Short mmCIF file of C-alpha atoms in Angstrom, two decimals:
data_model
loop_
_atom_site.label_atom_id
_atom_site.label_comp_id
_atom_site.label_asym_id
_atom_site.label_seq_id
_atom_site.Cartn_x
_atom_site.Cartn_y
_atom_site.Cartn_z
CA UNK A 1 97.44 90.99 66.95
CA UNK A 2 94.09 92.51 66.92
CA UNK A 3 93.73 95.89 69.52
CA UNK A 4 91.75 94.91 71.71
CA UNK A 5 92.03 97.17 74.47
CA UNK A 6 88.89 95.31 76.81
CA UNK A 7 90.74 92.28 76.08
CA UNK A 8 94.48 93.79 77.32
CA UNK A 9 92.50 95.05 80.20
CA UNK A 10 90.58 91.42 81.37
CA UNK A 11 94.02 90.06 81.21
CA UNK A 12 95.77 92.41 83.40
CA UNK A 13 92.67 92.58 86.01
CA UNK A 14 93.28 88.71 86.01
CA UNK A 15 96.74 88.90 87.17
CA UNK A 16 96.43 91.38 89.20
CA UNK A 17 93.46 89.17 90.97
CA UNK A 18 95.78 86.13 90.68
CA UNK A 19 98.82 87.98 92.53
CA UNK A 20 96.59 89.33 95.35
CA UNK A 21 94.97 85.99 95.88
CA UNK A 22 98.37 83.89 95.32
CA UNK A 23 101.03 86.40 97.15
CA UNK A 24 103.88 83.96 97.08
CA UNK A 25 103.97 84.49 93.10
CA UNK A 26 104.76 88.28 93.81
CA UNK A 27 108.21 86.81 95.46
CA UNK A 28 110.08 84.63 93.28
CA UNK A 29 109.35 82.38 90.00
CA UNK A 30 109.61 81.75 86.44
CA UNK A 31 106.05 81.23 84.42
CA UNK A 32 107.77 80.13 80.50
CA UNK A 33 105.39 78.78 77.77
CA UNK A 34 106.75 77.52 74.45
CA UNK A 35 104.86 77.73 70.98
CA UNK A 36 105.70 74.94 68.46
CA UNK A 37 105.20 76.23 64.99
CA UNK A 38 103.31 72.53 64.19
CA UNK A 39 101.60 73.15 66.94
CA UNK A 40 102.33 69.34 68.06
CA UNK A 41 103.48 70.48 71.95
CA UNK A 42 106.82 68.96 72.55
CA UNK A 43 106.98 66.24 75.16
CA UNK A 44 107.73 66.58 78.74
CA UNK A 45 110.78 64.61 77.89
CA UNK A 46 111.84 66.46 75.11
CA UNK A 47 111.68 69.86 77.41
CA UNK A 48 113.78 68.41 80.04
CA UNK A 49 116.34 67.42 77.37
CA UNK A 50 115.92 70.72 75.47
CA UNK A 51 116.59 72.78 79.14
CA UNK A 52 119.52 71.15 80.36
CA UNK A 53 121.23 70.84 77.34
CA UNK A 54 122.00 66.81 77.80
CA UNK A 55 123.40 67.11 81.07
CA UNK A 56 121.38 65.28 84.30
CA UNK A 57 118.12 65.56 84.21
CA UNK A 58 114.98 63.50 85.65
CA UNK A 59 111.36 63.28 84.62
CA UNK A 60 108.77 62.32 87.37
CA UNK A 61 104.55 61.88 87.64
CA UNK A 62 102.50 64.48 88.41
CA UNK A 63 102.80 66.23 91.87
CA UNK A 64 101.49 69.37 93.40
CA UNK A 65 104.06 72.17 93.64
CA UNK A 66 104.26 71.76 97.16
CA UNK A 67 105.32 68.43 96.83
CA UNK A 68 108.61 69.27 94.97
CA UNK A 69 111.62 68.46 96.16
CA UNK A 70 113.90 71.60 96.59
CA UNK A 71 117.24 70.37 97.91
CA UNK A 72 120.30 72.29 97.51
CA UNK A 73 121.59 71.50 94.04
CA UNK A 74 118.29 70.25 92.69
CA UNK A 75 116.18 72.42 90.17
CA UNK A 76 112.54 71.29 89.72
CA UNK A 77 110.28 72.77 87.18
CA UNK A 78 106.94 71.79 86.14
CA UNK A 79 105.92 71.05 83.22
CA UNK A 80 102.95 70.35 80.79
CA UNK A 81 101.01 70.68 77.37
CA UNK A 82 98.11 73.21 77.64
CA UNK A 83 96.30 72.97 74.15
CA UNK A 84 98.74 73.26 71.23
CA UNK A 85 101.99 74.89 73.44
CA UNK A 86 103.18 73.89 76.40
CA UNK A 87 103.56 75.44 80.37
CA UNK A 88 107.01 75.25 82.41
CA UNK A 89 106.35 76.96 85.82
CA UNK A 90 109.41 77.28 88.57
CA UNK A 91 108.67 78.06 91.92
CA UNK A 92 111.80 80.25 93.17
CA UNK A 93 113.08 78.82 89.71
CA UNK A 94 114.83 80.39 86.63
CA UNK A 95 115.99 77.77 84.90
CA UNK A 96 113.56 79.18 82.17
CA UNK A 97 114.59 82.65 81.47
CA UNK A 98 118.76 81.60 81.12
CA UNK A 99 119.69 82.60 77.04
CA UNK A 100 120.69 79.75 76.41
CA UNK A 101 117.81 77.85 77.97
CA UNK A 102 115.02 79.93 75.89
CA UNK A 103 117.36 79.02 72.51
CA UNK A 104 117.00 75.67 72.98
CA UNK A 105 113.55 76.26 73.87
CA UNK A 106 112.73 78.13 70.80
CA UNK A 107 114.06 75.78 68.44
CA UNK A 108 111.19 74.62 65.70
CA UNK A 109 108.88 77.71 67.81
CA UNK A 110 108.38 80.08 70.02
CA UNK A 111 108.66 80.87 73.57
CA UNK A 112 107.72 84.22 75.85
CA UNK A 113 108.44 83.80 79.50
CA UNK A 114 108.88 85.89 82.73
CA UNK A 115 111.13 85.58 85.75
CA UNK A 116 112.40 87.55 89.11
CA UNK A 117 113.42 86.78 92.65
CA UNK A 118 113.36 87.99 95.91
CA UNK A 119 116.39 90.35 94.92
CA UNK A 120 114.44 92.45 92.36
CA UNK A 121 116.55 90.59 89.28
CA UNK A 122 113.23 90.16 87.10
CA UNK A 123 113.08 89.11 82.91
CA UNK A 124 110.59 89.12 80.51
CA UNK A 125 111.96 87.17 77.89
CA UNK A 126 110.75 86.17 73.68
CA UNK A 127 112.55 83.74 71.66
CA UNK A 128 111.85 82.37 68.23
CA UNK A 129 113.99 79.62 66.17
CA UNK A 130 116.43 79.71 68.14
CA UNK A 131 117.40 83.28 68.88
CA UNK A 132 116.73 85.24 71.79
CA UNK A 133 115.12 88.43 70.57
CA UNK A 134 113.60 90.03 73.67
CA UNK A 135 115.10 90.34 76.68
CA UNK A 136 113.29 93.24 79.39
CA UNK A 137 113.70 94.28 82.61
CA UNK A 138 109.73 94.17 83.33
CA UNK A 139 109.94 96.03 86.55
CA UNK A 140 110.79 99.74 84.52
CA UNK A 141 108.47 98.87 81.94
CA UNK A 142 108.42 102.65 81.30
CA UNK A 143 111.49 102.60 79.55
CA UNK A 144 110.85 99.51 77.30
CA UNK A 145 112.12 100.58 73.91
CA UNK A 146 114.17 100.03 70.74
CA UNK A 147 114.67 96.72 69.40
CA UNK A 148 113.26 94.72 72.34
CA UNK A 149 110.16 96.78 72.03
CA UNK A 150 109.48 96.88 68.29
CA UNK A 151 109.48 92.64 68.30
CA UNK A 152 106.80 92.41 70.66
CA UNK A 153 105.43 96.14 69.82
CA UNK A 154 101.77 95.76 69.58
CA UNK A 155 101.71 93.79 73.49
CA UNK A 156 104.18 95.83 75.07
CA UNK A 157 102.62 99.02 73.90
CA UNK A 158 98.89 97.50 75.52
CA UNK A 159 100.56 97.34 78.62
CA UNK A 160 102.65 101.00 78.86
CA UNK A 161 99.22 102.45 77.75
CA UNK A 162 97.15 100.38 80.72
CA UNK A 163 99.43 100.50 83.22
CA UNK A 164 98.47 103.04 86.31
CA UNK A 165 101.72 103.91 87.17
CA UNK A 166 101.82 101.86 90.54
CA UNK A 167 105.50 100.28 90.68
CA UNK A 168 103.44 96.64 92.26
CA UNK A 169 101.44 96.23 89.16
CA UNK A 170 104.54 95.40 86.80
CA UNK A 171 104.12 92.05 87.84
CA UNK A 172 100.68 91.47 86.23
CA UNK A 173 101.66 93.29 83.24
CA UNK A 174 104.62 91.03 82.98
CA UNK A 175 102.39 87.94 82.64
CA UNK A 176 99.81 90.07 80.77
CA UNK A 177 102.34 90.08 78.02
CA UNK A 178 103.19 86.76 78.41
CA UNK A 179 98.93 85.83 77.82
CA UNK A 180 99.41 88.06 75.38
CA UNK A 181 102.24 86.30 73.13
CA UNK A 182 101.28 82.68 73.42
CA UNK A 183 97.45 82.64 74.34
CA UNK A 184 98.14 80.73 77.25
CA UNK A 185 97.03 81.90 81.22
CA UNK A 186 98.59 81.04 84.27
CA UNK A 187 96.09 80.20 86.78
CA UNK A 188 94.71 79.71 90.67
CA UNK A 189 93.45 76.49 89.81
CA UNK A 190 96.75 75.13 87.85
CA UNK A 191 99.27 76.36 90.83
CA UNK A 192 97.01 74.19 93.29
CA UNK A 193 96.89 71.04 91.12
CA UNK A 194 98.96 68.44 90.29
CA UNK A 195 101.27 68.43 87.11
CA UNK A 196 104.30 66.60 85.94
CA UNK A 197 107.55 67.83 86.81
CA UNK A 198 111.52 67.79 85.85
CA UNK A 199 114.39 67.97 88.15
CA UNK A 200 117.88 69.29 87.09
CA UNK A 201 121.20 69.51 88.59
CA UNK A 202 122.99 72.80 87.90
CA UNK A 203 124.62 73.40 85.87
CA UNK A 204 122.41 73.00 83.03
CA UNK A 205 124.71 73.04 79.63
CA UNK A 206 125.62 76.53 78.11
CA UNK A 207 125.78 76.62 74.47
CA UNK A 208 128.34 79.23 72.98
CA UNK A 209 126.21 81.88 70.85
CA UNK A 210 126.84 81.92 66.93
CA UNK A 211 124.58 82.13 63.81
CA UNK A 212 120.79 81.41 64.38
CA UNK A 213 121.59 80.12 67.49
CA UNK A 214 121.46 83.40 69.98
CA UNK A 215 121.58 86.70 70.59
#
């Protein structure tokens, strides 16, 4: 991509914005976007099938996120087109950053994502055709090299290079990547509307890792 350092920077001032004026995000959740190579988004149906593998799964009209239901054993995850790729936001979720989740995910495109919890445990995830190429832990972005680093090289260097050094802001560079990858923002005005959503039952199907299917 182009270096645009004014651009990197209006990103990561919008996250940063968006976590000060949305402080739940800052606790738990998992923002994923996939990237169809046609560009045709997949349906929502076809991302319920493609994250639970086959097993149970449910797809229901648009609700706001505070309208999901969160019983124990149920996983909901929002989910919808935005332009050519398509959003999948968890609240206290990860159903998103799992391996073999972003494989199927991937398959026929892309998909960047990040995830932590309340714990600390925190991803920032790429996949493409089916392979799981990038797997980070965001919050020590300082130490983000080899192979992870050289696949998404020209974003994750923006950030190292922006970042002030405050531990709290790996959270918006996190999601700055994420911008970054797939051209697609997280916003205010999308966590307070109403989207369509999925519901799973874990477990969600694990698929045993072999060629082009994993890393």
């Amino acid at each position: 991509m182009n270096d645009d350092r004014p651009a990197f920077a209006e990103i990561f001032s919008h996250y940063r914005k968006l976590l000060r004026e949305e402080p739940w995000l800052e606790v738990a959740m998992c923002w994923t976007v996939v990237v169809p190579h046609d560009h045709r988004p997949f349906s929502v149906a076809d991302i319920g099938f493609r994250v639970s593998g086959g097993t149970r799964h449910e797809v229901h009209e648009a609700a706001p996120l505070e309208a999901l239901p969160y019983d124990d054993g149920v996983h909901p995850m929002t989910v919808e087109p935005a332009a050519s790729a398509v959003m999948m936001f968890e609240n206290n979720g990860f159903l998103g950053s799992l391996p073999e989740v972003l494989r199927r995910l991937s398959r026929d495109g892309r998909v960047c994502g990040v995830y932590w919890n309340v714990e600390g445990d925190n991803r920032l995830s790429y996949a493409a055709d089916g392979r799981v190429l990038v797997g980070l832990d965001a919050m020590f972005w300082d130490e983000w090299a080899g192979d992870d680093f050289a696949v998404l090289e020209p974003e994750l260097r923006a950030m190292t290079e922006l970042l002030s050094g405050d531990e709290d802001d790996w959270q918006a560079a996190a999601m700055t990547v994420v911008e970054l990858v797939t051209g697609v923002r997280l916003t205010g005005e999308w966590l307070s509307g109403a989207h369509p959503y999925l519901t799973f039952q874990w477990p969600v199907a694990v698929e045993a890792a072999g060629p082009g299917t994993g890393a």
